[in-house]
Coordinates of C-alpha atoms in Angstrom, one line a residue:
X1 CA 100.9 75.5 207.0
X2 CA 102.6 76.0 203.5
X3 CA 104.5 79.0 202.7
X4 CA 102.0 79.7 199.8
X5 CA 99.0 80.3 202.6
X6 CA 101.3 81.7 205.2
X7 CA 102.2 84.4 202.6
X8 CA 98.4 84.3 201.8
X9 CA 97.8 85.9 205.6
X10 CA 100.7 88.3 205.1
X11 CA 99.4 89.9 202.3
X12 CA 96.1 90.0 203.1
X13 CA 97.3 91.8 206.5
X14 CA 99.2 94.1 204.1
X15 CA 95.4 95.0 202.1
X16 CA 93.9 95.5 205.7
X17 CA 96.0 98.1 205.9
X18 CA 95.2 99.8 203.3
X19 CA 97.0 98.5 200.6
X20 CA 93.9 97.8 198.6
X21 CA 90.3 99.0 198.4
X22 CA 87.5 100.3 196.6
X23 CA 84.6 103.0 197.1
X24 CA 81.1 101.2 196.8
X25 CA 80.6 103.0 193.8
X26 CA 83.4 101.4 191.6
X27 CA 82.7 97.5 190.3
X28 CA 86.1 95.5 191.7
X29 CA 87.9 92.9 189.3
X30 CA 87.6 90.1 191.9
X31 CA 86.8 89.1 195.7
X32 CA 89.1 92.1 198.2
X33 CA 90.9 89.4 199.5
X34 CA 93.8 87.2 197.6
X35 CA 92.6 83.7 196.5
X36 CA 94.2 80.5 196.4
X37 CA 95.8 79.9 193.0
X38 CA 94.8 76.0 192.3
X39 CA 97.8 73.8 191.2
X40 CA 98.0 72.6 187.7
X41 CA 98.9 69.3 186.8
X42 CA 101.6 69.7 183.9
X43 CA 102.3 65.8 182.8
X44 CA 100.4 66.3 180.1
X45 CA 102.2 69.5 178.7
X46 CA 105.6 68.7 176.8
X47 CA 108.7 69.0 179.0
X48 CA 110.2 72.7 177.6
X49 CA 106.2 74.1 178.4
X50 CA 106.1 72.2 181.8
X51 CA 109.4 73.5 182.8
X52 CA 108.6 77.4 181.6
X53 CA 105.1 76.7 183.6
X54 CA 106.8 75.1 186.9
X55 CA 109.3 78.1 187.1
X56 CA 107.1 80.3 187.2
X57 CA 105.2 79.3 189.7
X58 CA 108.2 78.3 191.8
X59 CA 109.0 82.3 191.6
X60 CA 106.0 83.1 192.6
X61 CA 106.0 80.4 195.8
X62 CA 109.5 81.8 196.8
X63 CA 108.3 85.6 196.6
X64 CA 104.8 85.2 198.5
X65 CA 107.2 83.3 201.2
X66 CA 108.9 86.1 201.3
X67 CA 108.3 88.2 204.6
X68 CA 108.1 91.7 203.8
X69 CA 107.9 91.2 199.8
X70 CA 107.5 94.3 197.7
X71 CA 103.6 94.3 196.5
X72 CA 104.9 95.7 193.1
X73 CA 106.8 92.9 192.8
X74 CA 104.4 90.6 194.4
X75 CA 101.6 91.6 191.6
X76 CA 103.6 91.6 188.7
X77 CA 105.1 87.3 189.6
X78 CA 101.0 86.9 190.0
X79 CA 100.5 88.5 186.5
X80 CA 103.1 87.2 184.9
X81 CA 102.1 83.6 186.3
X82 CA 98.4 84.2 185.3
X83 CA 99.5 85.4 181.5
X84 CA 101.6 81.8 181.2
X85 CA 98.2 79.9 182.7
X86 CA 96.1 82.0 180.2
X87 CA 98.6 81.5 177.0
X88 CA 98.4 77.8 177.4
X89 CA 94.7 77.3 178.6
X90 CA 94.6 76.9 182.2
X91 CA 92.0 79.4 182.5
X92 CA 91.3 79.0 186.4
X93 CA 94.3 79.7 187.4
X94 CA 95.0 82.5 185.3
X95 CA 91.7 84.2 186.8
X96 CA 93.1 83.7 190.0
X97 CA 96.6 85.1 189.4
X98 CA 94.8 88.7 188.1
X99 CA 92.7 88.7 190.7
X100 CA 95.4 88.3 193.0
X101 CA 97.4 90.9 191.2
X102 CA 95.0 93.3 190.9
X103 CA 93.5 93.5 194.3
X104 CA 97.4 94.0 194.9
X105 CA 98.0 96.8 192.8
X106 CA 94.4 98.0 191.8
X107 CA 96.0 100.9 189.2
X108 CA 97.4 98.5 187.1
X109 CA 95.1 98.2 184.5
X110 CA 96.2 95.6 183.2
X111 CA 95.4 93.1 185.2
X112 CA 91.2 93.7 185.6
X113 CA 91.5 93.7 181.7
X114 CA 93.1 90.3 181.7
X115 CA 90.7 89.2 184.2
X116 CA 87.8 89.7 182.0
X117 CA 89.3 88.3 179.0
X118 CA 89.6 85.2 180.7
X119 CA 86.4 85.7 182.8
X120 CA 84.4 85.8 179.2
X121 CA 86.2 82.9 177.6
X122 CA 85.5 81.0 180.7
X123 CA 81.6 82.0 180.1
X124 CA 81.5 84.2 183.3
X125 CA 80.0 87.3 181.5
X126 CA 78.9 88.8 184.6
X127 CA 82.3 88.7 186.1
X128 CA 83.9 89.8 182.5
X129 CA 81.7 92.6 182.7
X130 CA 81.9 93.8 186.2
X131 CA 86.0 94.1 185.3
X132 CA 85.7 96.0 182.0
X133 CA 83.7 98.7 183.4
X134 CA 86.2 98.8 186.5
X135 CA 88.9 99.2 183.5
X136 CA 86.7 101.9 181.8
X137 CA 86.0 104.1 184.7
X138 CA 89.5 104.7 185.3
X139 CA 90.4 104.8 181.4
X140 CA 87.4 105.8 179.3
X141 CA 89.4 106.0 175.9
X142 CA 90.3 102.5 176.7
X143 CA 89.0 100.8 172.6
X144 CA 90.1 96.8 173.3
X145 CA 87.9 96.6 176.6
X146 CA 85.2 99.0 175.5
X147 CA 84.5 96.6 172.2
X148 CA 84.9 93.4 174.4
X149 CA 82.5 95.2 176.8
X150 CA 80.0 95.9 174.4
X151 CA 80.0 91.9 172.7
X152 CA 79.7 90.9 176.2
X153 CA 76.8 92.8 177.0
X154 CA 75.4 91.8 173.0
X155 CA 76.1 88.1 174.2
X156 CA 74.5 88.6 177.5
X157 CA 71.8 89.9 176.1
X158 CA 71.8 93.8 176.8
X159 CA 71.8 95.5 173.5
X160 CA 70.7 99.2 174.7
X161 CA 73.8 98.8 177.3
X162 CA 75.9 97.1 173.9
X163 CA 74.4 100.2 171.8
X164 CA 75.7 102.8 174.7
X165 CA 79.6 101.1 174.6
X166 CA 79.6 101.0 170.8
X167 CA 78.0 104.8 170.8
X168 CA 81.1 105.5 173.2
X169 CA 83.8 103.9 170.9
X170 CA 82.8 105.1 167.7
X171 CA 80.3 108.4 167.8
X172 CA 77.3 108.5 166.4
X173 CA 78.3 108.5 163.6
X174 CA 80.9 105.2 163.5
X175 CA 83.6 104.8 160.9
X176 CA 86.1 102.3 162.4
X177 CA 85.7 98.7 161.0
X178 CA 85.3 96.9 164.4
X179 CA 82.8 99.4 165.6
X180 CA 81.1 98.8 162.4
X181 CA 81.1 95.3 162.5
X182 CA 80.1 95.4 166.2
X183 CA 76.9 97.3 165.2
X184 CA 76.0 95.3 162.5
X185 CA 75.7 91.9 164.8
X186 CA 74.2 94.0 167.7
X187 CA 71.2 95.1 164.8
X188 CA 70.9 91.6 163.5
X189 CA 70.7 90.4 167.4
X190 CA 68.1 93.5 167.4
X191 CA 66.1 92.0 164.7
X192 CA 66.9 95.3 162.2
X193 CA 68.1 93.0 159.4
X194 CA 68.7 96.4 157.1
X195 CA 70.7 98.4 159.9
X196 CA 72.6 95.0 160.2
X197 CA 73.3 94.3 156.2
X198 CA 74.5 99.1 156.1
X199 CA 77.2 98.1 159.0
X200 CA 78.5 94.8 157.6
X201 CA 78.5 95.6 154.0
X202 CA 80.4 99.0 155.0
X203 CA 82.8 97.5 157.2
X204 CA 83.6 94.6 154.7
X205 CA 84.1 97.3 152.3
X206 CA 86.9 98.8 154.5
X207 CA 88.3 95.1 155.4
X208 CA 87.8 92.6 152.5
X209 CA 89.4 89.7 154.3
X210 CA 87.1 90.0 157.4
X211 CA 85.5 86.9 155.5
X212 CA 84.0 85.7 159.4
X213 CA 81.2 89.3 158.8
X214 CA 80.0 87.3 155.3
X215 CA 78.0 84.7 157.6
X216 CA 75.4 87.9 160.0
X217 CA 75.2 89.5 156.6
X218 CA 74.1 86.4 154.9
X219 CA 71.4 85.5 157.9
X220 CA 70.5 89.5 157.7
X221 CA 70.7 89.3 153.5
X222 CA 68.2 86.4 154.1
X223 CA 66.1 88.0 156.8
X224 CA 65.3 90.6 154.1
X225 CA 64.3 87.7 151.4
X226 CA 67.2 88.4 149.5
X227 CA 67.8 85.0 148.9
X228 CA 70.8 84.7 146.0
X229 CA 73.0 87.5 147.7
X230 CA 72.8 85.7 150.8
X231 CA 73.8 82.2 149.1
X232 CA 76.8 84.3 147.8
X233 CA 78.0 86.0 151.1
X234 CA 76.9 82.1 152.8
X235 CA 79.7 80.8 150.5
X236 CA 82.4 83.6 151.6
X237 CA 82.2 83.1 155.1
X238 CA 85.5 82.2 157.4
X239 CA 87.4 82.7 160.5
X240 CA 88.9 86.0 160.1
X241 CA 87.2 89.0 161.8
X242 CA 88.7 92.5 162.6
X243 CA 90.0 92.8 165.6
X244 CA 91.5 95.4 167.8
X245 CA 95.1 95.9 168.6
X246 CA 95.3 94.5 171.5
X247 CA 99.1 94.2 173.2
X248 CA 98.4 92.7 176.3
X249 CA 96.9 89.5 174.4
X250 CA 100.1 89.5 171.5
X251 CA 102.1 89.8 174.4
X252 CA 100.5 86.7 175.8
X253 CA 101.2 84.6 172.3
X254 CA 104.6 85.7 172.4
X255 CA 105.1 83.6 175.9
X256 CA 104.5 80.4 174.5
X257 CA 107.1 77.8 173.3
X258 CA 107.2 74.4 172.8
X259 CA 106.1 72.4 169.6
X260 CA 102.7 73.2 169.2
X261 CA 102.5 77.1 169.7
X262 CA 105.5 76.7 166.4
X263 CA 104.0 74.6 164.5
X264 CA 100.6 76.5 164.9
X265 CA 102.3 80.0 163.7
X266 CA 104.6 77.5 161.3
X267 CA 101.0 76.5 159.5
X268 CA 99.8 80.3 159.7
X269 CA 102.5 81.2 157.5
X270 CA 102.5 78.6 155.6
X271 CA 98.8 79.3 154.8
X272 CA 99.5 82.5 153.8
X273 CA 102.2 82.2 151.6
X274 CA 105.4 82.7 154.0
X275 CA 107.1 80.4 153.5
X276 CA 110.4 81.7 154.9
X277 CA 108.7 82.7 158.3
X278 CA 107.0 78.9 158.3
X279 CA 110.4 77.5 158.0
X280 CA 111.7 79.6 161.0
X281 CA 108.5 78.7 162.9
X282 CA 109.0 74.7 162.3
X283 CA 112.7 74.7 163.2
X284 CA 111.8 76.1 166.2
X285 CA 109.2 72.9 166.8
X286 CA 112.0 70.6 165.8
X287 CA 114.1 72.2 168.4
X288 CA 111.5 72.3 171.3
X289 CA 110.5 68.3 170.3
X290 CA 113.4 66.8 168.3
X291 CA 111.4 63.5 167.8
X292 CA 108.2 65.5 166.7
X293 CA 107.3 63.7 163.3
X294 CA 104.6 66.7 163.2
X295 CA 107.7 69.3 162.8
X296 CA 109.7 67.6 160.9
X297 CA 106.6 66.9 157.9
X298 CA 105.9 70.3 158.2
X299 CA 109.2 71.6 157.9
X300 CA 110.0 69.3 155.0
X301 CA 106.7 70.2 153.2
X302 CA 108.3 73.8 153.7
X303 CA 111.1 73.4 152.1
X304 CA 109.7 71.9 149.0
X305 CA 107.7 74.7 148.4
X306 CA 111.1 76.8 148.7
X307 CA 112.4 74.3 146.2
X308 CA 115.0 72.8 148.8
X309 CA 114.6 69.2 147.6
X310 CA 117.3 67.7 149.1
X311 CA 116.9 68.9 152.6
X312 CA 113.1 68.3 152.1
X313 CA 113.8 64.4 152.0
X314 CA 116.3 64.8 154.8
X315 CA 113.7 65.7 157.0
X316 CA 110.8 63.1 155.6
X317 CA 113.5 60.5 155.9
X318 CA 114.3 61.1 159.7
X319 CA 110.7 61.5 160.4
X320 CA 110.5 57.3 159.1
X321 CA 113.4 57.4 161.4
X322 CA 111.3 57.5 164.6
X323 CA 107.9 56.9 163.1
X324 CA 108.5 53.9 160.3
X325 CA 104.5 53.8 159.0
X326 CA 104.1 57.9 158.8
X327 CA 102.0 58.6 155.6
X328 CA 103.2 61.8 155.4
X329 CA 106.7 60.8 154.5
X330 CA 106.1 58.1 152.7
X331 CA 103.9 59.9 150.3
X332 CA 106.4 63.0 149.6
X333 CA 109.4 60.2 149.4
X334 CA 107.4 58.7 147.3
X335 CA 106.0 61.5 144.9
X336 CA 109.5 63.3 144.8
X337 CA 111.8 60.4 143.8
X338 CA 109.2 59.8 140.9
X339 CA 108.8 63.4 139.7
X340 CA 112.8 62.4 139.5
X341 CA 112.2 59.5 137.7
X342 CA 113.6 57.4 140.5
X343 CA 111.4 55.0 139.9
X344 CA 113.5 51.9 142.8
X345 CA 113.1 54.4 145.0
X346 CA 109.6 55.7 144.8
X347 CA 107.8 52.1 144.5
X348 CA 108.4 51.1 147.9
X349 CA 107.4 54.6 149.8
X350 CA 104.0 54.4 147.7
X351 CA 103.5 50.7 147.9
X352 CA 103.4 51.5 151.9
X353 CA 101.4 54.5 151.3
X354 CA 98.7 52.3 149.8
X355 CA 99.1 49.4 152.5
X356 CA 98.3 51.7 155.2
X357 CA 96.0 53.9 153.8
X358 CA 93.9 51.7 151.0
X359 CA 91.5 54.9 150.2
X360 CA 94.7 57.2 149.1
X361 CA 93.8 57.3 145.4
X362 CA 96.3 59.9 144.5
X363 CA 98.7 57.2 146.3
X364 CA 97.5 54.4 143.9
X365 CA 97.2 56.7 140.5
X366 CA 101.1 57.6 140.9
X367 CA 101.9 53.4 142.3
X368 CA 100.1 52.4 138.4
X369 CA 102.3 55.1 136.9
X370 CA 105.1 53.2 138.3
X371 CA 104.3 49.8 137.7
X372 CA 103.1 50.5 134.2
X373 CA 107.0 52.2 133.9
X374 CA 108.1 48.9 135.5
X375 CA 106.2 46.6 132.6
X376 CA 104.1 45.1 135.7
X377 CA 100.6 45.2 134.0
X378 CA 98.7 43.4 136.4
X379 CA 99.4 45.1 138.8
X380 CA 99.1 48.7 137.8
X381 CA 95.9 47.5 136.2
X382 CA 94.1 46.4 139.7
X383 CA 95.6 50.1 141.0
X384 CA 93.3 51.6 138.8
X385 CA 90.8 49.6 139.3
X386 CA 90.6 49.6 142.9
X387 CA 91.0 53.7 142.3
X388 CA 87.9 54.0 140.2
X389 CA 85.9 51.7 143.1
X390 CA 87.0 54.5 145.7
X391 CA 86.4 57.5 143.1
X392 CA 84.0 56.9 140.4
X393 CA 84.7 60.2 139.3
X394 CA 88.7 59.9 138.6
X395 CA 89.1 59.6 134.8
X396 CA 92.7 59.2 135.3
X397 CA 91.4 55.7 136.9
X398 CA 89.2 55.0 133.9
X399 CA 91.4 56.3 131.2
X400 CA 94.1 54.3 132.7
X401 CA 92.3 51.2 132.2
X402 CA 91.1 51.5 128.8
X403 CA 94.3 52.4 127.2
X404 CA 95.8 49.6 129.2
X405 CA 93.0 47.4 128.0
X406 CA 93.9 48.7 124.2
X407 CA 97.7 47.8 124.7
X408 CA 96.3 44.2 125.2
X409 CA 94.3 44.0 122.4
X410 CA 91.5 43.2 125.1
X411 CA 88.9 45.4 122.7
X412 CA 85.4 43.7 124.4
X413 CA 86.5 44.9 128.1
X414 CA 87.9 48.0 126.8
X415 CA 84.8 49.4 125.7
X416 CA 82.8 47.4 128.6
X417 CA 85.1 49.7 130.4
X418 CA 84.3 53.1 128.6
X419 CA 80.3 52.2 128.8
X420 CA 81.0 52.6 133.0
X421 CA 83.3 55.3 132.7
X422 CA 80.6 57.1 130.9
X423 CA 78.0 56.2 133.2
X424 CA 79.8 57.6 135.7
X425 CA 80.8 60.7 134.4
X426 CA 78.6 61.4 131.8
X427 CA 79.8 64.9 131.2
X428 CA 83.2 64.2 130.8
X429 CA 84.1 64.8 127.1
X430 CA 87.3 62.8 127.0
X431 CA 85.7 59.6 128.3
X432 CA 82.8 60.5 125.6
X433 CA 85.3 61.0 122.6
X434 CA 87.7 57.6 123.8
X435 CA 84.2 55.8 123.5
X436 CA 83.1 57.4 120.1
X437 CA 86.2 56.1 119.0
X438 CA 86.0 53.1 119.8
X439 CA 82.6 52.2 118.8
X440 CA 83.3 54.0 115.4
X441 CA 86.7 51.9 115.0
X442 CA 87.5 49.3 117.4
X443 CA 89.6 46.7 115.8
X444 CA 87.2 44.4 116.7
X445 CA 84.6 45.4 114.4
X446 CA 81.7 43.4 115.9
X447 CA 81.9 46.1 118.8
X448 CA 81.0 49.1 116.7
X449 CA 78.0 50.7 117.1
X450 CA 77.9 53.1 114.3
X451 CA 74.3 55.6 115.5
X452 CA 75.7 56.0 119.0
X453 CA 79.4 56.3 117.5
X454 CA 78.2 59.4 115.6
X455 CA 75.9 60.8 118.3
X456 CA 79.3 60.9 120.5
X457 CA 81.4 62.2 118.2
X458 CA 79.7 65.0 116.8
X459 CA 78.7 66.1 120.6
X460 CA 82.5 65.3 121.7
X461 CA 83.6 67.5 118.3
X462 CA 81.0 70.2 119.5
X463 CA 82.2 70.5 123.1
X464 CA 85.7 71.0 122.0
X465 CA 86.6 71.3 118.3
X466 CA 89.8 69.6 117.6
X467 CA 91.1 67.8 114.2
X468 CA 91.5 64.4 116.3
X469 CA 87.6 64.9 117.4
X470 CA 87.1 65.5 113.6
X471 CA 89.0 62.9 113.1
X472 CA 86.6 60.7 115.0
X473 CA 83.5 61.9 113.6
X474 CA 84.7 61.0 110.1
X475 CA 85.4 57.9 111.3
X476 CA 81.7 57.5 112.9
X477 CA 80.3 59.0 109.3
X478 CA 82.7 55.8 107.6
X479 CA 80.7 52.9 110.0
X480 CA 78.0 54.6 108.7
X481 CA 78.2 54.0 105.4
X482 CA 78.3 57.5 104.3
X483 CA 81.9 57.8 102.7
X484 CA 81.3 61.0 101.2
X485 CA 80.5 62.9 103.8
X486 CA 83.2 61.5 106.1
X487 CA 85.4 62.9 103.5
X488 CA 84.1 65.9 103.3
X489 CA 83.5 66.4 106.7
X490 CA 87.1 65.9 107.5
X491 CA 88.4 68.0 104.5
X492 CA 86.5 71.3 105.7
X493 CA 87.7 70.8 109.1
X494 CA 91.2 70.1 109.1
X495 CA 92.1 73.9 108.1
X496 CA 90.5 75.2 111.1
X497 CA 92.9 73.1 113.2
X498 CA 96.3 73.9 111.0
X499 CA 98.4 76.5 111.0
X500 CA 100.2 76.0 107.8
X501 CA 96.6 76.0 105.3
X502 CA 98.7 75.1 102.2
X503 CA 99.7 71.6 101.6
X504 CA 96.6 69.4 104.0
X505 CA 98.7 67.1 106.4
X506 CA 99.7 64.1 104.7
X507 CA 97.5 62.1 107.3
X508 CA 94.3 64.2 106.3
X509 CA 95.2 63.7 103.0
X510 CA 95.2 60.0 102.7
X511 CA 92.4 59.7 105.1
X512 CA 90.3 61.5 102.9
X513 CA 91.3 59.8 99.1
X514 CA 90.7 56.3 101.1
X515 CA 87.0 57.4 102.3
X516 CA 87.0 59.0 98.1
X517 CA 88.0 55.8 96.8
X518 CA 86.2 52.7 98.8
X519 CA 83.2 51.6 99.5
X520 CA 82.9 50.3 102.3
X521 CA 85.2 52.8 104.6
X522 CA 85.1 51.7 108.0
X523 CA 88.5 50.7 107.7
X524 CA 90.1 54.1 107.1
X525 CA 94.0 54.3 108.4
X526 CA 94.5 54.9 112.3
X527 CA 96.3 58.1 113.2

C-alpha cells in the first residue's frame, strides 16, 4: 500500500472521530469520507507549469504520509493543490482536492465555494448547487456564491428558486448591476421579454462595457417585435459581462506561470491599450519559454506600438532564429525596413511572406511597392494582379495596374483594365474618375468613348467636387464636340477649388483659351 492510501485510512480514522460531520439538515460539499485525488499526466504542460504542478502534489504526498499530520495543515496542501489543478484545467482533480479539504476542515468556506465553481464548470449543477447553499447557510451575506447559486438554479431550470437567491442578493427592489443583469436573463428564460429588456437596459446603463447583456436584450428587444433595436443591440454584443469580485478566483489566476497564462494577460493589455503592462506580461512568456516564437512576436509587436523600433526587430529577428518560415516576423521585418526605405532589406522578408502565404494581399501590395522602387515592372505588375484575383475589391491592386499600364504607353489594356476595376467596384469614385479620364483623353484616341466619358465625369465631379474632376469633365465636354461649354464649364469651376481667386492658374488658363480657340478640342493640354 502507497503512502497516499495509507494516509487515506489515517485521516479518515481522524473524521471517525469526530473531526468532521454534518447534521442531516445541512447539504455537505462532497462524500464524508476523503477521496482519491486521480494523478494527472503533465507531459503535455510546459516544463516551469509541470514542475509548479509536480511540487505541489509531492507536498501534499509527503504531508498525508505524515503520521499524526496537523488537519489544518493537511486541508490547506489539499486546497492549495486543487486551486493549481483548477487554474490550469484539471478540473477532476481539483473537485477532489476541495472535497478533501473541506470534509477536513468543514468551516473553511472556502473550499465548498471552490467546489461548486468547479462542480458547475464541470456541468455537475446538482453538486454545484448542493455546495453553494452549504456556503450560504453558514454565510448568508455571502454575494459571489449567492449570484453563482441563482445562475445555477436559472441554468438548471428552477427560476422561482433563481428568483428567491436574486430577491436575497439584491431586495426587492435591486439596484446592483449583476443582480440586474441576473434578473433580466432569469425574465427572458421566464418568457417576460419586457421585465427582461427594464433589467438589461438599466444595468447596461450603469455598466456600458457589459457588451455580453446586448445579445438577451436583443432576443428580448425581438420577442417584443422590436425589430431595428434589436438589430442594433445584435450588433453590440461581446464577451464582457459584469461580474462579482470574486478573490478566491483572482487568487487562482495569480497561480499560473508559464508562457501561455503571460501571453494571455500580455494580449489583454494589449487589447486594451496597455501597452506597458503587455510588455511586462510578454517578457515574462519569453522568460518561462525562451524559444517561444509566440512571445517573442508578441513582445516585438509591443514594442512597435511603444515606438521601440530597434528592439522590435531584435525580437522578430531571433524569432527567424528558431523558427526560419514564421510569417509573423517576416511581415513586420519586412513592413519596417520599408517604412525606412530599406528597400535590400525589406524585399526578401516579403518575398517569403508571399511564398508561404500566397493569399497575404497586404504582403503582395507592399512586395509591388518595392519592385516598382526597384524598376522591376514585371514583376510588381503580376503582384497586383494576382492581388486583385484574391481581392476584387482592393483598388490599390487595380489602380496599381492602370497607372503601371499608363507608364507603358499600354493604353488598350489600361482601360481594359479600368472596365474590370469598375465592374468590380462600381461605387468606387476613384476607379470611376481614372476611367472618365481615360475614355475622355486616352492618348490613343480610338479608345475614347465620349457619352460614357461624360456620364462618368460629371457623376465622379458630383461625388466629390474637385478642380482635377472638373478638369475631367471638360475634357469629356471637348470629345464631345462642345468646346464652349468645356470652357466654360471649367472657367466657373476653378474658383471654387482656389484659394487665391485673382489671377486663374496658369493651367486653367490655357486650358480654357485652347477649348476658346479650336475646333476640334479633344486635344486640350494634359495637367
Amino acid at each position: 500500500m502507497t503512502n497516499f492510501n495509507k494516509s487515506l485510512l489515517l485521516i479518515c480514522a481522524l473524521i471517525a472521530l469526530g473531526g468532521f460531520g454534518m447534521s442531516s439538515a445541512t447539504t455537505a460539499t462532497g462524500p464524508s469520507e476523503l477521496v482519491v485525488v486521480p494523478e494527472v499526466d503533465l507531459s503535455a504542460y510546459e516544463p516551469q507549469v509541470a514542475r509548479q504542478l509536480a511540487d505541489a502534489r509531492e507536498s501534499l504526498d509527503q504531508l498525508v504520509g505524515t503520521p499524526g499530520a496537523n488537519p489544518v495543515n493537511l486541508s490547506q496542501t489539499y486546497g492549495t493543490l486543487g486551486k493549481l489543478y483548477q487554474a490550469y484545467g484539471l478540473l477532476p482533480a481539483a473537485q477532489a482536492c476541495y472535497s478533501n479539504a473541506g470534509a477536513i476542515m468543514p468551516k473553511q468556506l472556502v473550499w465548498p465555494y471552490l467546489y461548486a465553481v468547479v462542480a458547475s464548470d464541470r456541468g455537475r449543477r446538482d453538486e454545484a448547487i448542493s455546495a453553494l447553499k452549504y456556503v450560504l447557510v453558514h454565510k448568508e451575506d455571502d454575494l459571489p456564491s449567492r449570484i453563482r447559486l441563482a445562475r445555477i438554479l436559472r441554468e438548471n431550470g428552477d427560476h422561482e428558486a433563481a428568483q428567491e437567491q436574486l430577491i436575497a442578493a439584491g431586495g426587492e427592489k435591486p439596484s446592483m448591476p449583476v443582480v440586474l443583469a441576473e434578473l433580466g436573463e432569469l425574465a427572458l428564460a421566464k418568457g417576460n421579454s419586457q421585465e427582461a429588456v427594464e433589467h438589461l437596459s438599466y444595468a447596461l446603463e450603469q455598466v456600458p462595457g457589459a457588451n455580453r447583456l446586448h445579445y438577451p436584450l436583443a432576443i428580448a428587444l425581438r420577442n417584443l417585435g422590436k425589430a431595428e433595436e434589436a438589430r442594433s443591440h445584435m450588433a453590440q454584443r461581446g464577451d464582457v459581462g459584469i461580474k462579482v469580485t470574486d478573490p478566491y478566483l483572482e487568487e487562482i489566476e495569480q497561480l499560473k506561470v508559464g508562457e501561455r497564462v503571460h501571453l494571455l494577460r500580455g494580449k489583454l493589455a494589449y487589447g486594451a491599450g496597455d501597452y506597458l503592462a503587455a510588455e511586462k506580461a510578454f517578457r515574462e512568456a519569453v522568460a518561462a519559454k525562451p524559444d517561444s516564437s509566440r512571445a517573442r512576436v508578441n513582445l516585438g509587436a509591443t514594442l512597435s506600438a511603444l515606438g521601440q523600433a530597434k528592439e522590435s526587430q531584435e525580437q522578430f529577428a531571433k524569432v527567424l532564429e528558431s523558427d526560419p518560415d514564421n510569417l509573423t516576423a517576416h511581415y513586420n521585418l519586412g513592413t519596417t525596413a520599408l517604412h525606412e526605405g530599406k528597400l535590400d532589406i525589406a524585399a526578401p522578408h516579403l518575398k517569403k511572406v508571399v511564398e508561404l502565404s500566397p493569399d497575404d494581399t497586404e504582403a503582395r501590395l507592399h512586395l509591388a511597392s518595392i519592385l516598382i522602387a526597384k524598376n522591376e515592372f514585371a514583376a510588381a505588375f503580376e503582384q497586383y494582379q494576382e492581388t486583385a484575383k484574391l481581392d476584387s475589391s482592393s483598388q490599390t491592386a487595380w489602380m496599381g495596374m492602370v497607372n503601371m499600364l499608363i507608364s507603358a504607353e499600354q493604353f488598350p489594356e489600361a482601360v481594359a483594365v479600368l472596365a474590370q476595376a469598375h465592374q468590380a467596384l462600381p461605387n468606387d469614385g476613384r476607379i470611376r474618375h481614372a476611367r472618365a479620364r481615360m475614355l475622355a483623353a486616352s492618348p490613343d484616341q480610338s479608345l475614347r468613348d465620349a457619352a460614357m466619358a461624360r456620364r462618368l465625369a460629371y457623376q465622379s465631379y458630383q461625388e466629390a467636387p474637385n478642380l482635377e474632376r472638373a478638369y475631367t469633365v471638360s475634357l469629356a465636354l471637348a470629345e464631345s464636340g462642345e468646346c464652349k461649354q468645356a470652357a466654360s464649364f471649367l472657367d466657373q469651376a476653378w474658383p471654387k477649388f482656389v484659394a487665391d481667386k485673382s489671377a486663374t492658374p496658369q493651367k486653367v488658363r490655357v486650358t480654357v483659351e485652347y477649348y476658346q480657340s479650336n475646333s476640334p478640342c479633344r486635344s486640350a493640354p494634359v495637367w
